[in-house]
mmCIF file of C-alpha atoms in Angstrom:
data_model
loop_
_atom_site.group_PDB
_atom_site.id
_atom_site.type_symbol
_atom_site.label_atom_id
_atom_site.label_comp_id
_atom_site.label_asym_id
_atom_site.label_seq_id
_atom_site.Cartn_x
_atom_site.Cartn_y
_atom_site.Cartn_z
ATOM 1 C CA UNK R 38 71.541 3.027 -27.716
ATOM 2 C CA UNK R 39 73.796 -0.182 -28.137
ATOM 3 C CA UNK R 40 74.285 -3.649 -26.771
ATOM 4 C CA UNK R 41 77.982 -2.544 -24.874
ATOM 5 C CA UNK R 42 77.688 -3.391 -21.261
ATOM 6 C CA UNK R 43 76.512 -0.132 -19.367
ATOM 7 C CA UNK R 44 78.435 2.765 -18.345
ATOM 8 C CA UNK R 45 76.777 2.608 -15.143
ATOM 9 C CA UNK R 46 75.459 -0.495 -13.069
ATOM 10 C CA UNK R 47 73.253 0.370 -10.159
ATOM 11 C CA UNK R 48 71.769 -2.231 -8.019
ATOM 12 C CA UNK R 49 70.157 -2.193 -4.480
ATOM 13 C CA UNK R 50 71.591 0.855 -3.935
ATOM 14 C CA UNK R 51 70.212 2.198 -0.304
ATOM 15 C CA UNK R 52 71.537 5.437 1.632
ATOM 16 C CA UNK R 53 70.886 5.652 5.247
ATOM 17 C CA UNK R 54 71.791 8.675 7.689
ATOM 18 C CA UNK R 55 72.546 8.160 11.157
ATOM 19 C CA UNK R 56 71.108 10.788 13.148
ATOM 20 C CA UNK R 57 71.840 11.036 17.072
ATOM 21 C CA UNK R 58 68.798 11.166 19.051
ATOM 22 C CA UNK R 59 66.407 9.445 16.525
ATOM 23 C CA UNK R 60 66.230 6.769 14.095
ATOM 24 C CA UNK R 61 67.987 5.981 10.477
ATOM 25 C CA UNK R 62 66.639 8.513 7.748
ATOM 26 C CA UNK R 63 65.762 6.301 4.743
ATOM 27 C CA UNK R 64 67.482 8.855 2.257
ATOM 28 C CA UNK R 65 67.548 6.365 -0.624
ATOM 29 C CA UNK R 66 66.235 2.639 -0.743
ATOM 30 C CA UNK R 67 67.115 0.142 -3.017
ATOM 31 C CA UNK R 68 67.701 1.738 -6.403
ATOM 32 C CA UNK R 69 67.914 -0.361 -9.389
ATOM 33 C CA UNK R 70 68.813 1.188 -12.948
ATOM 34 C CA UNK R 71 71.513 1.276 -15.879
ATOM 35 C CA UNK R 72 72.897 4.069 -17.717
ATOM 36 C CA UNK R 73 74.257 2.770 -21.284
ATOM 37 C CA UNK R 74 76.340 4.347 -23.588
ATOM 38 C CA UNK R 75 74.872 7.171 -25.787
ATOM 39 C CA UNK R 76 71.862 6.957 -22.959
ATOM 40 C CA UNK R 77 70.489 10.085 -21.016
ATOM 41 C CA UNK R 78 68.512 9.289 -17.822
ATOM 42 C CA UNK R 79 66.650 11.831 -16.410
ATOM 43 C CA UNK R 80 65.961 11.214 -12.625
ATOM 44 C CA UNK R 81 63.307 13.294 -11.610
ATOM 45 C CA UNK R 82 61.122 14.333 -8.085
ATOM 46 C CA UNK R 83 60.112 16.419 -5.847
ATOM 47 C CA UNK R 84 62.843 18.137 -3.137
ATOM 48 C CA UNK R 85 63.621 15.809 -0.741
ATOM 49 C CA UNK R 86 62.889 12.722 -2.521
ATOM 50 C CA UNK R 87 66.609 11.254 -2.501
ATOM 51 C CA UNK R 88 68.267 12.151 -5.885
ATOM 52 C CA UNK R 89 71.265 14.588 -4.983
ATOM 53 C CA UNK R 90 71.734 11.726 -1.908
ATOM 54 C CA UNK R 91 72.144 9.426 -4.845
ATOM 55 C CA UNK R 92 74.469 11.520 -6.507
ATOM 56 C CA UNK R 93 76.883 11.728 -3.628
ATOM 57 C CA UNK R 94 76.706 8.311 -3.238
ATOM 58 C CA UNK R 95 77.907 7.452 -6.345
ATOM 59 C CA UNK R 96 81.340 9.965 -6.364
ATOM 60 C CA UNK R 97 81.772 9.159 -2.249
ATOM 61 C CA UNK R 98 80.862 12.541 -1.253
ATOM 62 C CA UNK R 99 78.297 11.625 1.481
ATOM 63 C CA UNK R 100 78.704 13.013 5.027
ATOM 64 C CA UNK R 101 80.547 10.592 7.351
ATOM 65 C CA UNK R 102 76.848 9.791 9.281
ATOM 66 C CA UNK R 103 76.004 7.844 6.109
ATOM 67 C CA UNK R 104 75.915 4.204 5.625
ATOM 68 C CA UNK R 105 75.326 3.077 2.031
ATOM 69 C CA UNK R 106 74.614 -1.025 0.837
ATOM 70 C CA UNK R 107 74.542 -2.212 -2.780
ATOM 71 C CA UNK R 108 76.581 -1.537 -5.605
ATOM 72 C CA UNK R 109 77.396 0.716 -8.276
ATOM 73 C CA UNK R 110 79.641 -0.701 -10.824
ATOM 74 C CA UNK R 111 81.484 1.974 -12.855
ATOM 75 C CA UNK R 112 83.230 -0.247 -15.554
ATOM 76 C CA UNK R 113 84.473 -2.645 -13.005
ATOM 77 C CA UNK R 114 84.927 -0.544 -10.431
ATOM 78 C CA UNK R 115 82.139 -0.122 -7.508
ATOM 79 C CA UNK R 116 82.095 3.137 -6.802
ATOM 80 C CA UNK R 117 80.221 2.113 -2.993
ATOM 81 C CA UNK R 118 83.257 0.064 -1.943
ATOM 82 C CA UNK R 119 85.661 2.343 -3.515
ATOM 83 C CA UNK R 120 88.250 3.861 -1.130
ATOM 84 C CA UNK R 121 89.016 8.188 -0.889
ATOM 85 C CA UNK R 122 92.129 7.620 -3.187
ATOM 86 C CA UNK R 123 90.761 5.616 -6.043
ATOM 87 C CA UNK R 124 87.858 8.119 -6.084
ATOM 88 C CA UNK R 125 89.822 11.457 -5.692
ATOM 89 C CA UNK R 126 92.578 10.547 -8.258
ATOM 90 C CA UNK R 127 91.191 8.440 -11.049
ATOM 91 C CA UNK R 128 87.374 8.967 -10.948
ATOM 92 C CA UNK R 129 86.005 12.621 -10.252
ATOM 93 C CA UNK R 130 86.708 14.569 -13.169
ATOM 94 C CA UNK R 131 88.029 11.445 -15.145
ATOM 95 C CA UNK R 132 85.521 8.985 -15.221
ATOM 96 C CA UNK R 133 82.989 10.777 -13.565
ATOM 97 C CA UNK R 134 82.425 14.571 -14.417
ATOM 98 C CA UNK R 135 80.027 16.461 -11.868
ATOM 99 C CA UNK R 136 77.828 19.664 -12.328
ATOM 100 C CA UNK R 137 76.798 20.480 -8.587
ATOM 101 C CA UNK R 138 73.641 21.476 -7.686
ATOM 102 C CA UNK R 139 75.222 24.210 -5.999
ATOM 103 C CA UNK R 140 77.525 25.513 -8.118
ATOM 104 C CA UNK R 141 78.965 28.707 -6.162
ATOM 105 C CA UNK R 142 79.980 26.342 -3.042
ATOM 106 C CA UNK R 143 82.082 24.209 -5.628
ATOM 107 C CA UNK R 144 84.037 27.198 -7.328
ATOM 108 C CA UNK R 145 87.120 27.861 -5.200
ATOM 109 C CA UNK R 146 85.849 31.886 -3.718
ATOM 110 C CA UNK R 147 89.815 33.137 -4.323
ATOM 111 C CA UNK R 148 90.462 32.359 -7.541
ATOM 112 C CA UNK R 149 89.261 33.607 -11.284
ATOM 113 C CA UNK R 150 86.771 31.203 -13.142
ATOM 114 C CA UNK R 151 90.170 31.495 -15.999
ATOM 115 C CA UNK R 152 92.914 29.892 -13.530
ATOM 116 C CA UNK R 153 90.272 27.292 -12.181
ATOM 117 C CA UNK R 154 88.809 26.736 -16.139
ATOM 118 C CA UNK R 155 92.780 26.390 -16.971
ATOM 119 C CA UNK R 156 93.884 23.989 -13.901
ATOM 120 C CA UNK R 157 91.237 21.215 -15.165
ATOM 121 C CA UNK R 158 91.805 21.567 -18.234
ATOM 122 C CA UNK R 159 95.887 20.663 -17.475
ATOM 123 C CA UNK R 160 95.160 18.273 -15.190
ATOM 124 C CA UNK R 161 92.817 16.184 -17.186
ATOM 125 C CA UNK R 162 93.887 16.475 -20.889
ATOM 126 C CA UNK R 163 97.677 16.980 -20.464
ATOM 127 C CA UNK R 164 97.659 20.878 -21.879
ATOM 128 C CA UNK R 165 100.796 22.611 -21.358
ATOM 129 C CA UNK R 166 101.932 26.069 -22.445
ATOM 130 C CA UNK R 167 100.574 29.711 -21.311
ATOM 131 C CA UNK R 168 98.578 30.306 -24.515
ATOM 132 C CA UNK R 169 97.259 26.313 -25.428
ATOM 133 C CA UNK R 170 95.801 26.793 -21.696
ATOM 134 C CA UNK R 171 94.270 30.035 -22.571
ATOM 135 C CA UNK R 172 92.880 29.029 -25.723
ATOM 136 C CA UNK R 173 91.560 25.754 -24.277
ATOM 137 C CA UNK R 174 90.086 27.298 -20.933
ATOM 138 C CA UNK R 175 88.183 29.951 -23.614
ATOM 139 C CA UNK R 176 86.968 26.849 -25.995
ATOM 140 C CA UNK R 177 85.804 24.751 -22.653
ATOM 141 C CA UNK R 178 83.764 27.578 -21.824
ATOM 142 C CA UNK R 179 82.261 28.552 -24.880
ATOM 143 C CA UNK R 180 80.717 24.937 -24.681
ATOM 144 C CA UNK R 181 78.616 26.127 -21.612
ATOM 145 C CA UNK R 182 77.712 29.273 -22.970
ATOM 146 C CA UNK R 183 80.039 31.491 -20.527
ATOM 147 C CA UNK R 184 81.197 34.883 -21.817
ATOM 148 C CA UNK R 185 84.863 34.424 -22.407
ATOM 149 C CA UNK R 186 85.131 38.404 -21.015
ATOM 150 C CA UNK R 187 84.360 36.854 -17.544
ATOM 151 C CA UNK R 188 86.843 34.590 -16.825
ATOM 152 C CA UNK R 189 89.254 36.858 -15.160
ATOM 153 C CA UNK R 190 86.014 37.041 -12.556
ATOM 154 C CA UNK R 191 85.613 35.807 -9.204
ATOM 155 C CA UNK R 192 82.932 33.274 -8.092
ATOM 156 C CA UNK R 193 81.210 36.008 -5.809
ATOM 157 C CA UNK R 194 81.108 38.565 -8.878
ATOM 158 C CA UNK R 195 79.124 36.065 -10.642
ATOM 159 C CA UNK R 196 75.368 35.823 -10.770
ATOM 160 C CA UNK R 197 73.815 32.716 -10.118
ATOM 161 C CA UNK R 198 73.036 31.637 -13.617
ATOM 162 C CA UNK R 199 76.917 32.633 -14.292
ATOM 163 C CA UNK R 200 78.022 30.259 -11.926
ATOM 164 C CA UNK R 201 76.211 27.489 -13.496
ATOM 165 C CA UNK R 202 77.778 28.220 -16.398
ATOM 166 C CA UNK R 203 81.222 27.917 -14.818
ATOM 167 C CA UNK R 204 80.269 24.666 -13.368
ATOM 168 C CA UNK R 205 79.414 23.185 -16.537
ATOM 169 C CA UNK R 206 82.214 24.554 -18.190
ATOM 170 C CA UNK R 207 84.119 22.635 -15.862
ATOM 171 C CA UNK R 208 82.577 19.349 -16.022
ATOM 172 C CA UNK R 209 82.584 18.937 -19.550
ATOM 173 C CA UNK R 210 86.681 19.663 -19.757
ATOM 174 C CA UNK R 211 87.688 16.051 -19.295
ATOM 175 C CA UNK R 212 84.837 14.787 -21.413
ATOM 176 C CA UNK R 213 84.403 11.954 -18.596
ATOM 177 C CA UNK R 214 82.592 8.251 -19.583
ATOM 178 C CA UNK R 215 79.414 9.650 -17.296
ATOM 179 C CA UNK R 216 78.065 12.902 -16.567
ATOM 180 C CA UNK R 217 76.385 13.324 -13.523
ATOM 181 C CA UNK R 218 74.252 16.376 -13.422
ATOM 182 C CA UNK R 219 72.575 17.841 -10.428
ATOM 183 C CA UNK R 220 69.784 20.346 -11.564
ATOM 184 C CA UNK R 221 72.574 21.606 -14.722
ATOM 185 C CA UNK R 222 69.681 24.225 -15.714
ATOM 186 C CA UNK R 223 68.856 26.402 -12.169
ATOM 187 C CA UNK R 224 69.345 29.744 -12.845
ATOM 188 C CA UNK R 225 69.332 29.944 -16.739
ATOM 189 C CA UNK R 226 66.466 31.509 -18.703
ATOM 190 C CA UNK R 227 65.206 29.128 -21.717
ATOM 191 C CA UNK R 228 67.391 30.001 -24.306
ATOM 192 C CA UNK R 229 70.619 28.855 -21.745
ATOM 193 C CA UNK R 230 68.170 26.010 -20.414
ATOM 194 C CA UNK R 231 68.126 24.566 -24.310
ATOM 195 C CA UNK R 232 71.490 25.596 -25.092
ATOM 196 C CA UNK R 233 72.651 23.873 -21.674
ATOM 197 C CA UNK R 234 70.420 20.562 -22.230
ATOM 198 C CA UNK R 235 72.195 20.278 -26.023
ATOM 199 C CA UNK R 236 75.528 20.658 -25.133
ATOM 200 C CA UNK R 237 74.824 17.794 -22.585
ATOM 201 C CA UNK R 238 73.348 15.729 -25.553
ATOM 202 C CA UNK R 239 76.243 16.488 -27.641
ATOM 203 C CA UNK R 240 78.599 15.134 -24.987
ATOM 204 C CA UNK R 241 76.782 12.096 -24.922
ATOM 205 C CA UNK R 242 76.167 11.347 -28.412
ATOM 206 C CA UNK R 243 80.326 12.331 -29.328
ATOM 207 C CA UNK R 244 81.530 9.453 -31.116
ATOM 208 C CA UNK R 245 83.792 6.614 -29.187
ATOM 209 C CA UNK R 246 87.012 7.745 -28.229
ATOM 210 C CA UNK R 247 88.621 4.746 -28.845
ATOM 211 C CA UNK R 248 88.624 3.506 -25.325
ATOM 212 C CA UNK R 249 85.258 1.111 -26.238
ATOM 213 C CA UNK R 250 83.203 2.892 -22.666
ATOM 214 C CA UNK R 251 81.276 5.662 -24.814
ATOM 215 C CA UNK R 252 79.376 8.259 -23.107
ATOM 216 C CA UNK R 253 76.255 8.837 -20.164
ATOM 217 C CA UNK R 254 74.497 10.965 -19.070
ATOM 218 C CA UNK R 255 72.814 10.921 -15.459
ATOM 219 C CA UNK R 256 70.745 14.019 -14.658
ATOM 220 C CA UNK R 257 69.005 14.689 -11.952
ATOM 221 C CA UNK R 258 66.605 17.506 -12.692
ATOM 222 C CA UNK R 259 62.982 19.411 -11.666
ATOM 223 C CA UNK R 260 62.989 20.884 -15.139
ATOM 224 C CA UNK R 261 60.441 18.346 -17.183
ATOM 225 C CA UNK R 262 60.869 20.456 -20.061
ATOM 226 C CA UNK R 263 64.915 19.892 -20.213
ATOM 227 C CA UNK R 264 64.341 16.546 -19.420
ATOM 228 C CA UNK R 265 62.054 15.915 -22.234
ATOM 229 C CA UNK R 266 64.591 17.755 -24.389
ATOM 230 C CA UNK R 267 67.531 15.376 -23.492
ATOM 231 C CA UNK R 268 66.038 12.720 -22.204
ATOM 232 C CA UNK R 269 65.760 9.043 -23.368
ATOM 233 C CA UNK R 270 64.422 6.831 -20.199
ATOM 234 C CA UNK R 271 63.193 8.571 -17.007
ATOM 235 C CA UNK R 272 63.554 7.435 -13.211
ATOM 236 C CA UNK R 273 60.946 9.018 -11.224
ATOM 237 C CA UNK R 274 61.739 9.062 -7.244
ATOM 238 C CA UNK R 275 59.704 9.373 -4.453
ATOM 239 C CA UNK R 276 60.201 8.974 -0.638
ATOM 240 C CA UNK R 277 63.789 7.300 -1.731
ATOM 241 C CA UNK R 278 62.934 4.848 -3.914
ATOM 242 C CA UNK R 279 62.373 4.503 -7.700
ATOM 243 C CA UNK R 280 58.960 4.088 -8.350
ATOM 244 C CA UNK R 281 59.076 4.397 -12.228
ATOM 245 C CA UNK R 282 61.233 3.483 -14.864
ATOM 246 C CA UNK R 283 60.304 4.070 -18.217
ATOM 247 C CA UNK R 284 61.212 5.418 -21.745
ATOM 248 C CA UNK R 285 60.485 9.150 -22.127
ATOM 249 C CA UNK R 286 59.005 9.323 -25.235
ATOM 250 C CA UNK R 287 56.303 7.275 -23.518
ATOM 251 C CA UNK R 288 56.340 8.997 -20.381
ATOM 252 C CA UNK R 289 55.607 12.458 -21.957
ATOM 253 C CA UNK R 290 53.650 11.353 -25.195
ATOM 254 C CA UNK R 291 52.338 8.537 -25.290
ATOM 255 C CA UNK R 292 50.669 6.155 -23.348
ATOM 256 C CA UNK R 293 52.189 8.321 -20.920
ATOM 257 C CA UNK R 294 53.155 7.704 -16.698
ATOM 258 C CA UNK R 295 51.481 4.531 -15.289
ATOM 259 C CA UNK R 296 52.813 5.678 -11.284
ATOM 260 C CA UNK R 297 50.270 8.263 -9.986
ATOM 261 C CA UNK R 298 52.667 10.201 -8.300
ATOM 262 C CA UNK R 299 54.363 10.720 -12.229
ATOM 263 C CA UNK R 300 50.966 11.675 -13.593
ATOM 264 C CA UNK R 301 50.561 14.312 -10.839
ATOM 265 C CA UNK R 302 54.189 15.851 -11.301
ATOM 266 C CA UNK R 303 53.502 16.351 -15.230
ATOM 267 C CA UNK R 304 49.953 17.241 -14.563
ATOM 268 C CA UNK R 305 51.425 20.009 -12.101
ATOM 269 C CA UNK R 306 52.707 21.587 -15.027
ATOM 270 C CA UNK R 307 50.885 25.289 -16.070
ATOM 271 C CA UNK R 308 50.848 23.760 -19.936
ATOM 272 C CA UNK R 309 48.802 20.885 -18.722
ATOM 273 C CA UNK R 310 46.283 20.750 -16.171
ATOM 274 C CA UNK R 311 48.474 23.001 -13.520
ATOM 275 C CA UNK R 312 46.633 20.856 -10.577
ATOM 276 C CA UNK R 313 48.821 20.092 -7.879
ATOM 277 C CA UNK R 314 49.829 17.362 -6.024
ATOM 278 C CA UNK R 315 47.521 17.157 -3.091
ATOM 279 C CA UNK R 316 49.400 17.088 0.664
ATOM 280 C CA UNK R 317 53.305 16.384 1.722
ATOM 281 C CA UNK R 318 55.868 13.858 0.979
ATOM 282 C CA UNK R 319 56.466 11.929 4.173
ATOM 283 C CA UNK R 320 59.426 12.121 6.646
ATOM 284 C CA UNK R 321 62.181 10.358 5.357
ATOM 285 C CA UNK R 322 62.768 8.924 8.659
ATOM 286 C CA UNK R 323 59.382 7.957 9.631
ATOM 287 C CA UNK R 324 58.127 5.892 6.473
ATOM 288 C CA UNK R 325 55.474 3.713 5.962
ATOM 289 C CA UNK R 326 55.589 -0.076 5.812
ATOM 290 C CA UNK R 327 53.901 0.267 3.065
ATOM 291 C CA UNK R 328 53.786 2.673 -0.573
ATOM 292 C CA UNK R 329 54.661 5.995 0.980
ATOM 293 C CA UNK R 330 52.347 7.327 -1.573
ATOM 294 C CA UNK R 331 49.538 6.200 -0.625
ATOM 295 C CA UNK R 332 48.214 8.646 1.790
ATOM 296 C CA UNK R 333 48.448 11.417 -1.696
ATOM 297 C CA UNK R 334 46.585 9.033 -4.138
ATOM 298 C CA UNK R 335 43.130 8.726 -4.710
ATOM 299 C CA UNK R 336 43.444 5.242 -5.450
ATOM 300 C CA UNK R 337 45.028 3.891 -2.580
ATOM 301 C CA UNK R 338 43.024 0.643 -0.992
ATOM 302 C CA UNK R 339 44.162 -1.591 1.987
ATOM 303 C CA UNK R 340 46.388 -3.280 -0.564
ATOM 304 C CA UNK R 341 48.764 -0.270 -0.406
ATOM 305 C CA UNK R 342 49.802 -0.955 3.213
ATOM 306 C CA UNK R 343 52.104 -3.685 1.751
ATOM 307 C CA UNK R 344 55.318 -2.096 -0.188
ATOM 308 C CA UNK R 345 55.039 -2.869 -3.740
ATOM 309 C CA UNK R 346 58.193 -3.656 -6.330
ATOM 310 C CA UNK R 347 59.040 -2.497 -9.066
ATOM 311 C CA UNK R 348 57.840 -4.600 -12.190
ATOM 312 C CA UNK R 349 58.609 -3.916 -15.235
ATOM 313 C CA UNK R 350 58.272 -0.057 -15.536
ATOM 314 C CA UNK R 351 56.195 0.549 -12.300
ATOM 315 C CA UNK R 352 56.243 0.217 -8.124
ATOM 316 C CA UNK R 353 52.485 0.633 -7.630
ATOM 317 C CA UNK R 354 49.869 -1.695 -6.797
ATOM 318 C CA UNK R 355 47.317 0.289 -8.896
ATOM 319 C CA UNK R 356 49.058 1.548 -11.985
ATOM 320 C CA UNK R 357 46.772 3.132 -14.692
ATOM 321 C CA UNK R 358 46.357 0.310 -17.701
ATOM 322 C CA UNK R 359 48.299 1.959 -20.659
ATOM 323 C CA UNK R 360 45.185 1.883 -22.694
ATOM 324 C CA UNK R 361 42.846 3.876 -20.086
ATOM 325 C CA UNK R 362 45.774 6.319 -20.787
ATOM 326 C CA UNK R 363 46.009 6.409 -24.154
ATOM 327 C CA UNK R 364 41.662 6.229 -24.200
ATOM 328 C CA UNK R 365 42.359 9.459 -21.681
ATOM 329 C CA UNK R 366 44.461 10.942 -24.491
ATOM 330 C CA UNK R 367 42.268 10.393 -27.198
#
């Protein structure tokens, strides 16, 4: 962690899709968070809650039936009011590098992984010559664990977890100011889920270039166990908004989540209590006035009908006191 502006600014970030026939859907609402260099924020909730809608926001990859307000400073560039050029030509790949959460639909379907792996790597380091792109299109995917005997492959003869690989092979080539990625772990057993997760960490933690930006990472992710490898702060979502902000160590040690929503997602897990949530997220286009959490929490009271902020680590009106955790703990 240092005290060099952040990599990534976001503020009042909001996501709205136009639907014919029905109201706005409330995909994401006002997001507020930093990414700093040598920092890995985990953003974290359940399906549906917003975060991949935030990640197309960010590289201007959102359906044309979205509006978006706020900003998201990139350096000095805001990525919101950014126009298709500036993003397409000096941003994805460059200053941005994206694993998709669906990595097969990414991968162009005619060509190998090798002559994809080798036209990123020319494009964004300036390699030239038949066997410097071979030998650099091997080392790039060595990083993300994919066999080099598969690279004269096509997407569709690649399994799922194969694909990923490819992905994140990809990403990494340009060794971009932020990483953005989008569930970087579905498909891989552990072994590739840790090996994944510390590549990722290595990225980030690679020594300044020079160019005085360092390195982020922003991944969004349902895997709490990568996240609490990698992680250093986590953003919880729900219903679109951020409803915790906190450091990991304390939001998987100790004193732990203070949202109940993030004590019921690590709770759900089968090496803690395995105990479920309890009902559905709302409709993202029929919210309440109020915490859209509410009608999930056993502490909810008529004070919940009113939205609450987010102060200091927490948007809830009833957060659990740090020391009832850590008393819960002991």
């Amino acid at each position: 962690m240092t005290e060099r502006p952040p990599v990534l600014s976001v503020r009042g970030l909001s996501v709205r899709f136009l639907v014919p026939g029905s109201g706005p859907v409330a995909a994401v609402t006002d997001a507020h968070f930093d990414v700093v260099p040598g920092e890995c924020l985990a953003l974290i909730g359940e399906s549906g809650c917003g975060k991949s809608v935030l990640a197309s926001a960010l590289l201007g990859l959102l359906p044309a039936n979205a509006q978006t307000a706020g900003r998201a400073l990139l350096g000095d560039l805001d990525l919101l009011a950014a126009d298709e050029r500036t993003l397409a030509r000096t941003v994805r790949g460059r200053r941005i590098g994206l694993i998709p959460q669906s990595p097969a639909a990414h991968l162009t379907p005619v060509r190998t992984i090798r002559s994809q792996m080798e036209e990123t790597v020319a494009e964004l380091t300036g390699v030239r010559g038949r066997t410097a792109l071979r030998a650099a299109a091997e080392k790039a995917a060595d990083r993300a664990a994919f066999p080099a005997d598969h690279l004269d492959r096509h997407p569709h003869e690649l399994s799922g977890g194969l694909a990923q690989r490819a992905a994140t092979a990809l990403a990494l080539v340009g060794d971009a100011p932020l990483l953005l990625a989008d569930e970087p772990t579905t498909g891989l057993d552990r072994d590739l889920v840790d090996h994944t997760v510390d590549e990722l960490r290595r990225h980030v933690d690679a020594p300044d270039d020079g160019t005085g930006e360092g390195r982020a990472l922003l991944m969004i992710t349902h895997d709490l166990a990568a996240a609490e490898r990698i992680a250093d702060r986590v953003a919880v979502m729900y219903a679109g908004r951020i409803v915790e902000l906190t450091e990991a160590n304390a939001f998987f040690g100790t004193p732990g989540p203070r949202h109940p929503y993030s004590r019921g997602l690590l709770n759900a897990l089968p090496d803690r209590t395995f105990t479920p949530i309890p009902g559905m997220p709302p409709e993202l286009g029929a919210l309440p006035d109020g915490c859209a959490f509410a009608p999930r929490c056993d502490n909810a009271t008529a004070r919940c009908t009113t939205l609450p902020p987010l102060t200091e680590t927490v948007a809830c009106h009833h957060p659990l006191p740090a020391e009832a955790l850590e008393d819960a703990r002991a």
